[in-house]
Amino acid sequence: KKYDDYAGIDVAQRLSPQIDKIPEEIIATPLLVGLVYRSFATTNSISDRLTGFYADTFTALYEGHDLTKAGFERVKESKLAEDEFLYLLRAFAFLSIAQNKLSWADESEVCDYIRKSQNICPVDCSPSTFCRDLLKAVPILIKDGSEIKIVHKKFQEYFAADYIKNIPDSINSLNSIYNGPSRNLFTKVVEFLYEMAPVLVRGVIL
């Protein structure tokens, strides 16, 4: 309701009757509640699946309309379409989890990781513009002093799972993860993946 009062809109009025649909894990985290509000303002719907929530939230953040009656769209410096942006973001999340990277010292280090991500996901854009988009236009990253972090680790895990699901050799990749030294880093990623692609996870792991 405070968000509504500030923005001069009626999202809370429409969202409140659907609160019971929101997974417990999300409603218990204040930051994620704010993202529920943002997502609902864009999609006018609530997913009862965790993966649906993160997918809807990404779309809301990418569309990037300011939540006021005079809302404006945030310009993407990278000039990437939504599918290209998501493609590179998935690889970035996967690589950072594989290397147990939860934060970066500064924008320069983030750009290094984006370049590494482009090696496994050939999306043509400047790493610096993609980094700035992740901080401003599609705010998946946040600054804490000079340090940069993903807005919430769950997003990192969700996008990494989405990466595994969508690559051509997902079976071999998941098998390598499950039987490799980084297995424990991907525990929550596999939980997301099981919701997205249960047949894949059953076939490789169960």
XYZ file of N, CA, C and O in Angstrom:
824
model
N 0.833 -1.207 0.000
C 0.000 0.000 0.000
C 0.868 1.258 0.000
O 0.508 2.262 -0.613
N 2.018 1.178 0.692
C 2.937 2.317 0.684
C 3.485 2.551 -0.725
O 3.661 3.689 -1.149
N 3.802 1.464 -1.442
C 4.244 1.598 -2.834
C 3.163 2.294 -3.660
O 3.439 3.178 -4.471
N 1.918 1.860 -3.480
C 0.797 2.470 -4.207
C 0.704 3.970 -3.928
O 0.540 4.780 -4.840
N 0.799 4.323 -2.641
C 0.698 5.733 -2.262
C 1.806 6.552 -2.907
O 1.578 7.675 -3.376
N 2.987 5.970 -2.947
C 4.132 6.692 -3.515
C 3.984 6.869 -5.029
O 4.249 7.943 -5.567
N 3.552 5.810 -5.703
C 3.515 5.827 -7.164
C 2.204 6.357 -7.731
O 2.112 6.672 -8.914
N 1.178 6.430 -6.889
C -0.119 6.891 -7.375
C -0.810 5.883 -8.260
O -1.480 6.237 -9.236
N -0.646 4.591 -7.935
C -1.275 3.515 -8.717
C -2.010 2.572 -7.769
O -2.004 2.775 -6.548
N -2.645 1.527 -8.314
C -3.501 0.667 -7.489
C -3.074 -0.793 -7.516
O -3.902 -1.700 -7.427
N -1.763 -1.049 -7.614
C -1.280 -2.427 -7.690
C -1.629 -3.213 -6.431
O -2.096 -4.352 -6.503
N -1.399 -2.628 -5.256
C -1.658 -3.342 -4.000
C -3.115 -3.762 -3.878
O -3.422 -4.856 -3.402
N -4.011 -2.905 -4.319
C -5.441 -3.214 -4.243
C -5.773 -4.459 -5.064
O -6.593 -5.282 -4.665
N -5.116 -4.584 -6.218
C -5.371 -5.743 -7.085
C -4.587 -6.975 -6.647
O -5.020 -8.106 -6.836
N -3.417 -6.750 -6.046
C -2.544 -7.855 -5.651
C -2.973 -8.508 -4.342
O -2.888 -9.738 -4.192
N -3.450 -7.724 -3.396
C -3.746 -8.233 -2.051
C -4.623 -9.485 -2.028
O -4.339 -10.423 -1.278
N -5.699 -9.572 -2.834
C -6.532 -10.781 -2.785
C -5.815 -12.040 -3.269
O -6.311 -13.148 -3.050
N -4.637 -11.889 -3.892
C -3.926 -13.041 -4.445
C -2.681 -13.419 -3.651
O -1.898 -14.268 -4.078
N -2.511 -12.798 -2.484
C -1.320 -13.042 -1.671
C -1.139 -14.532 -1.367
O -0.019 -15.042 -1.323
N -2.232 -15.249 -1.152
C -2.130 -16.663 -0.779
C -1.506 -17.516 -1.883
O -1.039 -18.632 -1.620
N -1.496 -17.023 -3.121
C -0.903 -17.782 -4.219
C 0.626 -17.735 -4.212
O 1.292 -18.561 -4.831
N 1.188 -16.746 -3.520
C 2.634 -16.533 -3.568
C 3.345 -17.577 -2.713
O 2.986 -17.782 -1.553
N 4.359 -18.272 -3.273
C 5.089 -19.281 -2.480
C 5.657 -18.696 -1.194
O 6.144 -17.564 -1.175
N 5.604 -19.471 -0.132
C 6.061 -19.042 1.198
C 7.485 -18.501 1.167
O 7.810 -17.509 1.817
N 8.334 -19.153 0.422
C 9.743 -18.774 0.336
C 9.921 -17.333 -0.148
O 10.866 -16.649 0.218
N 9.007 -16.876 -0.990
C 9.095 -15.529 -1.542
C 8.477 -14.512 -0.591
O 9.059 -13.464 -0.305
N 7.307 -14.812 -0.071
C 6.582 -13.845 0.748
C 7.301 -13.569 2.071
O 7.079 -12.547 2.724
N 8.227 -14.444 2.462
C 8.959 -14.264 3.713
C 10.183 -13.365 3.559
O 10.851 -13.050 4.550
N 10.484 -12.941 2.339
C 11.683 -12.137 2.083
C 11.277 -10.754 1.581
O 10.728 -10.631 0.478
N 11.522 -9.697 2.364
C 11.060 -8.353 1.982
C 11.481 -7.922 0.570
O 10.670 -7.361 -0.174
N 12.739 -8.179 0.181
C 13.195 -7.795 -1.147
C 12.362 -8.475 -2.234
O 11.947 -7.847 -3.211
N 12.079 -9.763 -2.048
C 11.316 -10.501 -3.048
C 9.853 -10.052 -3.082
O 9.224 -10.072 -4.134
N 9.331 -9.612 -1.927
C 7.970 -9.071 -1.910
C 7.902 -7.823 -2.795
O 6.952 -7.620 -3.558
N 8.943 -6.988 -2.711
C 9.002 -5.815 -3.573
C 9.019 -6.193 -5.045
O 8.385 -5.540 -5.879
N 9.704 -7.292 -5.360
C 9.760 -7.745 -6.750
C 8.431 -8.383 -7.187
O 8.069 -8.317 -8.356
N 7.723 -9.002 -6.251
C 6.368 -9.492 -6.552
C 5.496 -8.319 -6.999
O 4.767 -8.388 -7.991
N 5.573 -7.243 -6.248
C 4.800 -6.039 -6.566
C 5.161 -5.537 -7.964
O 4.295 -5.236 -8.779
N 6.463 -5.462 -8.236
C 6.944 -4.975 -9.531
C 6.458 -5.888 -10.661
O 5.995 -5.431 -11.705
N 6.567 -7.185 -10.450
C 6.158 -8.152 -11.463
C 4.655 -8.089 -11.716
O 4.195 -8.082 -12.862
N 3.864 -8.027 -10.637
C 2.411 -8.000 -10.778
C 1.954 -6.739 -11.497
O 1.004 -6.767 -12.284
N 2.646 -5.631 -11.249
C 2.298 -4.379 -11.921
C 2.443 -4.507 -13.433
O 1.732 -3.845 -14.195
N 3.360 -5.380 -13.878
C 3.604 -5.567 -15.307
C 2.728 -6.659 -15.901
O 2.140 -6.490 -16.965
N 2.626 -7.804 -15.198
C 1.944 -8.962 -15.777
C 0.482 -9.095 -15.340
O -0.287 -9.804 -15.981
N 0.138 -8.467 -14.211
C -1.217 -8.558 -13.650
C -1.589 -9.991 -13.285
O -2.760 -10.371 -13.313
N -0.571 -10.794 -12.969
C -0.824 -12.184 -12.580
C 0.250 -12.631 -11.600
O 1.317 -12.025 -11.508
N -0.053 -13.694 -10.874
C 0.883 -14.256 -9.903
C 1.037 -15.742 -10.208
O 0.051 -16.468 -10.310
N 2.283 -16.179 -10.350
C 2.541 -17.601 -10.559
C 2.638 -18.298 -9.213
O 3.212 -17.755 -8.259
N 2.097 -19.513 -9.119
C 2.215 -20.270 -7.875
C 3.439 -21.186 -7.908
O 3.650 -21.997 -7.012
N 4.258 -21.055 -8.950
C 5.500 -21.815 -9.066
C 6.681 -20.856 -8.898
O 6.663 -19.734 -9.403
N 7.718 -21.321 -8.200
C 8.887 -20.466 -7.994
C 9.508 -20.043 -9.317
O 9.868 -18.886 -9.511
N 9.639 -20.992 -10.244
C 10.264 -20.660 -11.523
C 9.416 -19.658 -12.297
O 9.955 -18.787 -12.982
N 8.109 -19.760 -12.179
C 7.222 -18.805 -12.838
C 7.405 -17.403 -12.268
O 7.400 -16.415 -13.006
N 7.601 -17.322 -10.956
C 7.827 -16.019 -10.325
C 9.088 -15.365 -10.878
O 9.081 -14.188 -11.244
N 10.190 -16.116 -10.940
C 11.447 -15.527 -11.406
C 11.383 -15.180 -12.895
O 11.940 -14.150 -13.318
N 10.699 -15.995 -13.684
C 10.541 -15.684 -15.104
C 9.727 -14.407 -15.288
O 10.093 -13.520 -16.086
N 8.631 -14.290 -14.551
C 7.788 -13.081 -14.650
C 8.538 -11.844 -14.171
O 8.400 -10.759 -14.741
N 9.333 -12.013 -13.120
C 10.077 -10.877 -12.580
C 11.122 -10.394 -13.570
O 11.305 -9.183 -13.753
N 11.801 -11.340 -14.232
C 12.777 -10.910 -15.241
C 12.089 -10.107 -16.345
O 12.580 -9.058 -16.763
N 10.949 -10.596 -16.816
C 10.227 -9.872 -17.867
C 9.842 -8.483 -17.402
O 9.996 -7.496 -18.139
N 9.382 -8.374 -16.157
C 8.997 -7.064 -15.618
C 10.199 -6.133 -15.537
O 10.113 -4.954 -15.885
N 11.339 -6.664 -15.093
C 12.534 -5.837 -14.984
C 13.062 -5.452 -16.361
O 13.520 -4.329 -16.569
N 12.978 -6.387 -17.312
C 13.475 -6.079 -18.656
C 12.601 -5.008 -19.320
O 13.103 -4.083 -19.950
N 11.304 -5.148 -19.180
C 10.421 -4.143 -19.774
C 10.650 -2.784 -19.127
O 10.515 -1.743 -19.780
N 11.024 -2.809 -17.837
C 11.612 -1.661 -17.181
C 10.791 -0.398 -17.119
O 11.335 0.692 -17.144
N 9.480 -0.512 -17.022
C 8.663 0.696 -16.907
C 8.674 1.202 -15.473
O 8.495 0.439 -14.524
N 8.892 2.476 -15.319
C 8.811 3.107 -14.017
C 7.384 2.949 -13.488
O 6.419 3.170 -14.208
N 7.264 2.556 -12.215
C 5.935 2.285 -11.663
C 5.266 3.564 -11.154
O 4.980 3.737 -9.977
N 5.007 4.457 -12.077
C 4.199 5.631 -11.769
C 3.232 5.816 -12.921
O 3.369 5.199 -13.978
N 2.249 6.656 -12.731
C 1.277 6.893 -13.798
C 1.942 7.486 -15.034
O 1.450 7.322 -16.150
N 3.060 8.181 -14.815
C 3.794 8.755 -15.942
C 5.010 7.886 -16.254
O 6.081 8.374 -16.559
N 4.831 6.568 -16.145
C 5.941 5.629 -16.289
C 6.705 5.778 -17.593
O 6.149 6.111 -18.619
N 8.010 5.506 -17.530
C 8.843 5.568 -18.716
C 9.629 4.258 -18.821
O 9.786 3.538 -17.846
N 10.114 3.952 -20.004
C 10.864 2.726 -20.219
C 12.359 3.014 -20.137
O 12.852 3.967 -20.724
N 13.071 2.183 -19.392
C 14.510 2.371 -19.248
C 15.230 1.874 -20.503
O 15.021 0.746 -20.945
N 16.093 2.692 -21.054
C 16.821 2.354 -22.275
C 17.931 1.361 -21.957
O 18.649 1.502 -20.962
N 18.067 0.325 -22.812
C 19.131 -0.659 -22.642
C 20.346 -0.237 -23.467
O 20.290 -0.182 -24.692
N 21.441 0.064 -22.796
C 22.645 0.489 -23.502
C 23.207 -0.615 -24.376
O 23.822 -0.353 -25.408
N 23.006 -1.869 -23.985
C 23.537 -2.997 -24.759
C 22.795 -3.210 -26.067
O 23.289 -3.911 -26.949
N 21.595 -2.639 -26.190
C 20.748 -2.773 -27.383
C 20.301 -4.219 -27.634
O 19.893 -4.566 -28.745
N 20.360 -5.056 -26.621
C 19.986 -6.456 -26.788
C 18.477 -6.637 -26.649
O 17.849 -6.050 -25.769
N 17.904 -7.478 -27.522
C 16.502 -7.869 -27.390
C 16.355 -8.749 -26.144
O 17.347 -9.263 -25.614
N 15.122 -8.940 -25.704
C 14.904 -9.669 -24.452
C 15.495 -11.073 -24.496
O 16.116 -11.525 -23.528
N 15.320 -11.801 -25.615
C 15.829 -13.170 -25.677
C 17.353 -13.202 -25.662
O 17.964 -14.063 -25.013
N 18.007 -12.244 -26.328
C 19.475 -12.175 -26.319
C 19.981 -11.808 -24.930
O 20.972 -12.370 -24.443
N 19.308 -10.874 -24.303
C 19.692 -10.439 -22.957
C 19.611 -11.617 -21.987
O 20.530 -11.860 -21.200
N 18.514 -12.357 -22.057
C 18.314 -13.502 -21.178
C 19.342 -14.588 -21.459
O 19.865 -15.233 -20.536
N 19.664 -14.811 -22.719
C 20.636 -15.812 -23.140
C 21.984 -15.557 -22.462
O 22.600 -16.464 -21.882
N 22.457 -14.304 -22.500
C 23.740 -13.957 -21.896
C 23.656 -13.957 -20.374
O 24.597 -14.382 -19.688
N 22.551 -13.508 -19.831
C 22.379 -13.500 -18.377
C 22.402 -14.911 -17.809
O 23.000 -15.161 -16.750
N 21.784 -15.850 -18.504
C 21.826 -17.255 -18.064
C 23.261 -17.753 -17.959
O 23.656 -18.378 -16.974
N 24.044 -17.491 -19.022
C 25.441 -17.946 -19.034
C 26.242 -17.285 -17.920
O 27.076 -17.932 -17.260
N 26.007 -16.009 -17.698
C 26.689 -15.261 -16.633
C 26.392 -15.891 -15.270
O 27.287 -16.086 -14.442
N 25.136 -16.222 -15.020
C 24.746 -16.829 -13.738
C 25.353 -18.212 -13.588
O 25.865 -18.573 -12.515
N 25.300 -19.003 -14.657
C 25.855 -20.356 -14.612
C 27.352 -20.321 -14.316
O 27.850 -21.047 -13.445
N 28.078 -19.472 -15.032
C 29.527 -19.380 -14.855
C 29.884 -18.925 -13.446
O 30.802 -19.463 -12.818
N 29.151 -17.957 -12.922
C 29.476 -17.443 -11.586
C 29.213 -18.487 -10.510
O 29.970 -18.591 -9.538
N 28.163 -19.303 -10.674
C 27.916 -20.371 -9.695
C 28.979 -21.454 -9.827
O 29.506 -21.952 -8.831
N 29.335 -21.825 -11.055
C 30.345 -22.856 -11.280
C 31.679 -22.477 -10.653
O 32.445 -23.348 -10.204
N 31.963 -21.170 -10.603
C 33.220 -20.696 -10.017
C 33.016 -20.137 -8.609
O 33.893 -19.477 -8.069
N 31.845 -20.412 -8.031
C 31.522 -20.017 -6.658
C 31.730 -18.519 -6.447
O 32.282 -18.078 -5.444
N 31.250 -17.750 -7.415
C 31.409 -16.298 -7.385
C 30.089 -15.668 -6.968
O 29.095 -15.716 -7.712
N 30.070 -15.045 -5.792
C 28.843 -14.455 -5.269
C 28.858 -12.936 -5.344
O 27.821 -12.298 -5.202
N 30.056 -12.360 -5.541
C 30.155 -10.902 -5.650
C 31.411 -10.551 -6.436
O 32.301 -11.387 -6.635
N 31.456 -9.289 -6.883
C 32.574 -8.798 -7.687
C 33.078 -7.497 -7.064
O 32.298 -6.704 -6.530
N 34.389 -7.273 -7.154
C 34.994 -6.122 -6.494
C 34.530 -4.803 -7.102
O 34.362 -3.810 -6.397
N 34.303 -4.799 -8.421
C 33.915 -3.565 -9.104
C 33.362 -3.912 -10.488
O 33.282 -5.091 -10.863
N 32.993 -2.895 -11.259
C 32.413 -3.112 -12.580
C 33.402 -3.777 -13.531
O 33.011 -4.563 -14.390
N 34.678 -3.481 -13.380
C 35.694 -4.077 -14.238
C 35.717 -5.595 -14.087
O 35.815 -6.335 -15.075
N 35.580 -6.077 -12.855
C 35.573 -7.526 -12.625
C 34.304 -8.155 -13.178
O 34.336 -9.266 -13.724
N 33.176 -7.461 -13.046
C 31.934 -7.963 -13.640
C 32.103 -8.096 -15.150
O 31.700 -9.106 -15.751
N 32.710 -7.092 -15.781
C 32.918 -7.117 -17.237
C 33.781 -8.300 -17.648
O 33.552 -8.910 -18.708
N 34.786 -8.647 -16.826
C 35.615 -9.826 -17.120
C 34.760 -11.083 -17.146
O 34.933 -11.956 -18.009
N 33.827 -11.189 -16.203
C 32.946 -12.361 -16.161
C 31.980 -12.363 -17.341
O 31.622 -13.419 -17.864
N 31.551 -11.199 -17.760
C 30.667 -11.119 -18.922
C 31.408 -11.595 -20.173
O 30.852 -12.339 -20.993
N 32.677 -11.202 -20.321
C 33.480 -11.665 -21.465
C 33.619 -13.186 -21.450
O 33.500 -13.842 -22.486
N 33.869 -13.748 -20.271
C 33.962 -15.209 -20.145
C 32.627 -15.858 -20.514
O 32.590 -16.921 -21.162
N 31.540 -15.219 -20.130
C 30.202 -15.742 -20.443
C 29.958 -15.724 -21.945
O 29.318 -16.633 -22.497
N 30.478 -14.710 -22.620
C 30.315 -14.619 -24.078
C 31.085 -15.714 -24.806
O 30.766 -16.032 -25.944
N 32.077 -16.311 -24.143
C 32.804 -17.432 -24.748
C 31.944 -18.679 -24.842
O 32.144 -19.519 -25.728
N 31.006 -18.830 -23.915
C 30.110 -19.994 -23.958
C 28.728 -19.623 -24.487
O 27.884 -20.490 -24.691
N 28.512 -18.344 -24.704
C 27.219 -17.842 -25.169
C 27.497 -16.638 -26.069
O 27.549 -15.513 -25.593
N 27.698 -16.854 -27.367
C 28.160 -15.790 -28.266
C 27.115 -14.714 -28.578
O 26.528 -14.667 -29.654
N 26.884 -13.847 -27.606
C 26.002 -12.696 -27.807
C 26.883 -11.475 -28.028
O 27.789 -11.204 -27.238
N 26.618 -10.756 -29.093
C 27.472 -9.635 -29.483
C 27.025 -8.341 -28.817
O 26.013 -7.753 -29.196
N 27.773 -7.932 -27.793
C 27.535 -6.633 -27.152
C 28.774 -6.270 -26.363
O 29.630 -7.117 -26.088
N 28.875 -5.023 -25.984
C 29.977 -4.579 -25.150
C 29.750 -5.031 -23.707
O 28.669 -4.782 -23.151
N 30.718 -5.702 -23.085
C 30.547 -6.113 -21.688
C 30.213 -4.949 -20.762
O 29.432 -5.097 -19.822
N 30.789 -3.771 -21.027
C 30.542 -2.629 -20.147
C 29.090 -2.152 -20.239
O 28.485 -1.786 -19.226
N 28.502 -2.173 -21.446
C 27.102 -1.751 -21.563
C 26.174 -2.785 -20.940
O 25.173 -2.424 -20.319
N 26.495 -4.067 -21.095
C 25.674 -5.110 -20.470
C 25.743 -4.996 -18.953
O 24.728 -5.140 -18.259
N 26.936 -4.714 -18.437
C 27.100 -4.522 -16.992
C 26.243 -3.357 -16.505
O 25.538 -3.472 -15.497
N 26.281 -2.246 -17.208
C 25.492 -1.084 -16.798
C 23.998 -1.384 -16.885
O 23.214 -0.924 -16.042
N 23.590 -2.158 -17.894
C 22.184 -2.556 -17.979
C 21.774 -3.392 -16.774
O 20.673 -3.237 -16.234
N 22.668 -4.304 -16.344
C 22.353 -5.150 -15.194
C 22.281 -4.353 -13.892
O 21.638 -4.768 -12.930
N 22.924 -3.201 -13.873
C 22.895 -2.348 -12.683
C 21.735 -1.357 -12.698
O 21.236 -0.968 -11.642
N 21.293 -0.956 -13.902
C 20.320 0.131 -13.991
C 19.041 -0.248 -14.738
O 17.948 -0.214 -14.185
N 19.179 -0.591 -16.027
C 17.992 -0.806 -16.859
C 17.253 -2.090 -16.495
O 16.026 -2.146 -16.492
N 18.008 -3.159 -16.207
C 17.420 -4.447 -15.813
C 18.134 -4.844 -14.519
O 19.042 -5.672 -14.528
N 17.746 -4.253 -13.391
C 18.566 -4.307 -12.179
C 18.630 -5.670 -11.486
O 18.041 -5.890 -10.424
N 19.407 -6.559 -12.093
C 19.686 -7.861 -11.486
C 20.885 -7.750 -10.552
O 21.019 -8.515 -9.607
N 21.770 -6.782 -10.819
C 22.928 -6.535 -9.968
C 22.693 -5.268 -9.134
O 22.007 -4.350 -9.572
N 23.278 -5.248 -7.948
C 23.211 -4.061 -7.096
C 24.604 -3.743 -6.568
O 25.442 -4.636 -6.418
N 24.842 -2.470 -6.290
C 26.105 -2.034 -5.708
C 25.962 -1.910 -4.198
O 24.980 -1.364 -3.704
N 26.977 -2.412 -3.500
C 27.061 -2.265 -2.053
C 28.429 -1.645 -1.781
O 29.419 -2.355 -1.646
N 28.480 -0.318 -1.736
C 29.761 0.372 -1.748
C 30.358 0.230 -3.142
O 29.701 0.503 -4.133
N 31.576 -0.267 -3.223
C 32.170 -0.536 -4.535
C 31.902 -1.969 -4.982
O 32.026 -2.306 -6.162
N 31.512 -2.836 -4.032
C 31.245 -4.240 -4.340
C 29.919 -4.378 -5.102
O 28.982 -3.615 -4.893
N 29.869 -5.358 -5.995
C 28.664 -5.607 -6.796
C 28.180 -7.032 -6.534
O 28.971 -7.975 -6.530
N 26.873 -7.164 -6.317
C 26.274 -8.466 -6.024
C 25.032 -8.665 -6.885
O 24.439 -7.712 -7.376
N 24.630 -9.926 -7.017
C 23.323 -10.212 -7.619
C 22.256 -9.853 -6.593
O 22.443 -10.046 -5.380
N 21.149 -9.293 -7.062
C 20.137 -8.736 -6.171
C 19.681 -9.758 -5.128
O 19.408 -9.412 -3.985
N 19.648 -11.038 -5.502
C 19.328 -12.111 -4.564
C 19.877 -13.401 -5.156
O 19.759 -13.641 -6.357
N 20.496 -14.233 -4.310
C 21.144 -15.451 -4.813
C 20.163 -16.355 -5.556
O 20.550 -17.098 -6.463
N 18.887 -16.310 -5.178
C 17.894 -17.141 -5.854
C 17.820 -16.837 -7.348
O 17.565 -17.718 -8.163
N 18.027 -15.569 -7.717
C 18.021 -15.224 -9.135
C 19.199 -15.879 -9.849
O 19.066 -16.389 -10.957
N 20.345 -15.864 -9.214
C 21.532 -16.500 -9.777
C 21.270 -17.988 -10.013
O 21.592 -18.535 -11.076
N 20.669 -18.643 -9.036
C 20.381 -20.071 -9.137
C 19.325 -20.353 -10.195
O 19.436 -21.323 -10.962
N 18.305 -19.500 -10.251
C 17.252 -19.677 -11.264
C 17.822 -19.548 -12.675
O 17.567 -20.392 -13.542
N 18.584 -18.499 -12.937
C 19.113 -18.287 -14.286
C 20.117 -19.372 -14.667
O 20.200 -19.764 -15.831
N 20.880 -19.873 -13.692
C 21.808 -20.974 -13.973
C 21.038 -22.235 -14.370
O 21.432 -22.955 -15.302
N 19.939 -22.510 -13.667
C 19.110 -23.662 -14.019
C 18.517 -23.498 -15.414
O 18.472 -24.437 -16.215
N 18.081 -22.279 -15.713
C 17.511 -21.990 -17.031
C 18.567 -22.176 -18.121
O 18.253 -22.611 -19.235
N 19.818 -21.858 -17.803
C 20.917 -22.064 -18.756
C 21.066 -23.552 -19.072
O 21.116 -23.958 -20.241
N 21.133 -24.383 -18.027
C 21.304 -25.828 -18.226
C 20.145 -26.392 -19.043
O 20.331 -27.191 -19.961
N 18.943 -25.960 -18.716
C 17.749 -26.466 -19.403
C 17.777 -26.170 -20.901
O 17.318 -26.968 -21.710
N 18.340 -25.025 -21.276
C 18.211 -24.567 -22.654
C 19.416 -24.837 -23.544
O 19.353 -24.557 -24.744
N 20.506 -25.375 -23.008
C 21.641 -25.680 -23.881
C 21.423 -27.027 -24.572
O 20.749 -27.905 -24.033
N 21.985 -27.218 -25.776
C 21.744 -28.446 -26.543
C 22.188 -29.717 -25.833
O 21.548 -30.758 -25.955
N 23.302 -29.667 -25.087
C 23.811 -30.871 -24.423
C 23.492 -30.855 -22.927
O 24.343 -31.141 -22.089
N 22.246 -30.530 -22.613
C 21.852 -30.385 -21.202
C 22.035 -31.693 -20.422
O 22.386 -31.663 -19.239
N 21.819 -32.830 -21.064
C 21.970 -34.118 -20.362
C 23.422 -34.323 -19.934
O 23.708 -34.624 -18.773
N 24.361 -34.145 -20.878
C 25.775 -34.320 -20.545
C 26.249 -33.276 -19.542
O 27.050 -33.571 -18.648
N 25.760 -32.046 -19.675
C 26.171 -30.984 -18.753
C 25.707 -31.286 -17.339
O 26.482 -31.157 -16.375
N 24.459 -31.690 -17.186
C 23.941 -32.003 -15.858
C 24.659 -33.214 -15.277
O 24.969 -33.251 -14.082
N 24.969 -34.184 -16.125
C 25.694 -35.364 -15.665
C 27.089 -34.985 -15.159
O 27.547 -35.473 -14.121
N 27.748 -34.073 -15.883
C 29.079 -33.627 -15.475
C 29.030 -32.868 -14.156
O 29.907 -33.015 -13.298
N 27.993 -32.046 -13.987
C 27.833 -31.306 -12.734
C 27.591 -32.265 -11.574
O 28.231 -32.181 -10.523
N 26.685 -33.207 -11.776
C 26.286 -34.104 -10.693
C 27.434 -35.003 -10.246
O 27.556 -35.336 -9.067
N 28.294 -35.377 -11.190
C 29.399 -36.273 -10.876
C 30.737 -35.547 -10.733
O 31.790 -36.182 -10.639
N 30.700 -34.217 -10.718
C 31.933 -33.440 -10.661
C 32.189 -32.830 -9.299
O 31.382 -32.939 -8.372
N 33.330 -32.149 -9.167
C 33.728 -31.581 -7.870
C 32.882 -30.392 -7.422
O 32.905 -30.022 -6.250
N 32.137 -29.775 -8.354
C 31.326 -28.593 -8.005
C 29.877 -28.946 -7.693
O 29.019 -28.061 -7.607
N 29.614 -30.217 -7.515
C 28.236 -30.693 -7.328
C 27.475 -29.927 -6.246
O 26.333 -29.525 -6.441
N 28.121 -29.692 -5.109
C 27.423 -29.047 -3.991
C 27.045 -27.596 -4.287
O 26.112 -27.057 -3.679
N 27.763 -26.962 -5.216
C 27.444 -25.577 -5.568
C 26.123 -25.475 -6.319
O 25.519 -24.403 -6.374
N 25.679 -26.591 -6.890
C 24.506 -26.577 -7.760
C 23.265 -27.204 -7.119
O 22.293 -27.484 -7.811
N 23.295 -27.417 -5.810
C 22.154 -28.072 -5.147
C 20.845 -27.335 -5.402
O 19.846 -27.927 -5.832
N 20.822 -26.027 -5.136
C 19.601 -25.245 -5.336
C 19.287 -25.059 -6.819
O 18.118 -24.965 -7.212
N 20.326 -25.017 -7.643
C 20.124 -24.919 -9.100
C 19.348 -26.137 -9.589
O 18.406 -26.015 -10.379
N 19.721 -27.309 -9.097
C 19.039 -28.545 -9.513
C 17.589 -28.555 -9.037
O 16.698 -29.061 -9.728
N 17.330 -27.963 -7.865
C 15.939 -27.881 -7.394
C 15.096 -27.031 -8.357
O 13.964 -27.387 -8.683
N 15.643 -25.914 -8.806
C 14.953 -25.104 -9.808
C 14.786 -25.900 -11.108
O 13.723 -25.884 -11.733
N 15.841 -26.578 -11.502
C 15.810 -27.325 -12.759
C 14.769 -28.441 -12.718
O 14.109 -28.721 -13.723
N 14.594 -29.040 -11.539
C 13.599 -30.111 -11.418
C 12.188 -29.579 -11.673
O 11.351 -30.268 -12.258
N 11.933 -28.349 -11.237
C 10.623 -27.754 -11.507
C 10.462 -27.402 -12.985
O 9.385 -27.518 -13.547
N 11.564 -26.982 -13.621
C 11.520 -26.604 -15.036
C 11.482 -27.802 -15.977
O 10.757 -27.822 -16.966
N 12.311 -28.808 -15.657
C 12.503 -29.938 -16.577
C 12.630 -31.235 -15.774
O 13.715 -31.818 -15.665
N 11.521 -31.691 -15.193
C 11.585 -32.876 -14.330
C 12.105 -34.133 -15.033
O 12.800 -34.950 -14.433
N 11.766 -34.285 -16.308
C 12.212 -35.470 -17.053
C 13.740 -35.496 -17.148
O 14.384 -36.540 -16.987
N 14.332 -34.331 -17.406
C 15.788 -34.228 -17.488
C 16.434 -34.627 -16.169
O 17.377 -35.435 -16.140
N 15.951 -34.077 -15.060
C 16.567 -34.354 -13.756
C 16.345 -35.809 -13.353
O 17.276 -36.467 -12.849
N 15.169 -36.335 -13.587
C 14.927 -37.740 -13.258
C 15.864 -38.651 -14.050
O 16.401 -39.622 -13.532
N 16.010 -38.351 -15.337
C 16.827 -39.196 -16.200
C 18.291 -39.209 -15.814
O 18.945 -40.253 -15.881
N 18.815 -38.063 -15.378
C 20.241 -37.966 -15.081
C 20.543 -38.309 -13.631
O 21.518 -39.023 -13.327
N 19.728 -37.834 -12.706
C 20.054 -37.944 -11.275
C 19.272 -39.050 -10.578
O 19.848 -39.913 -9.931
N 17.953 -39.026 -10.699
C 17.156 -39.999 -9.924
C 17.221 -41.394 -10.508
O 17.227 -42.373 -9.773
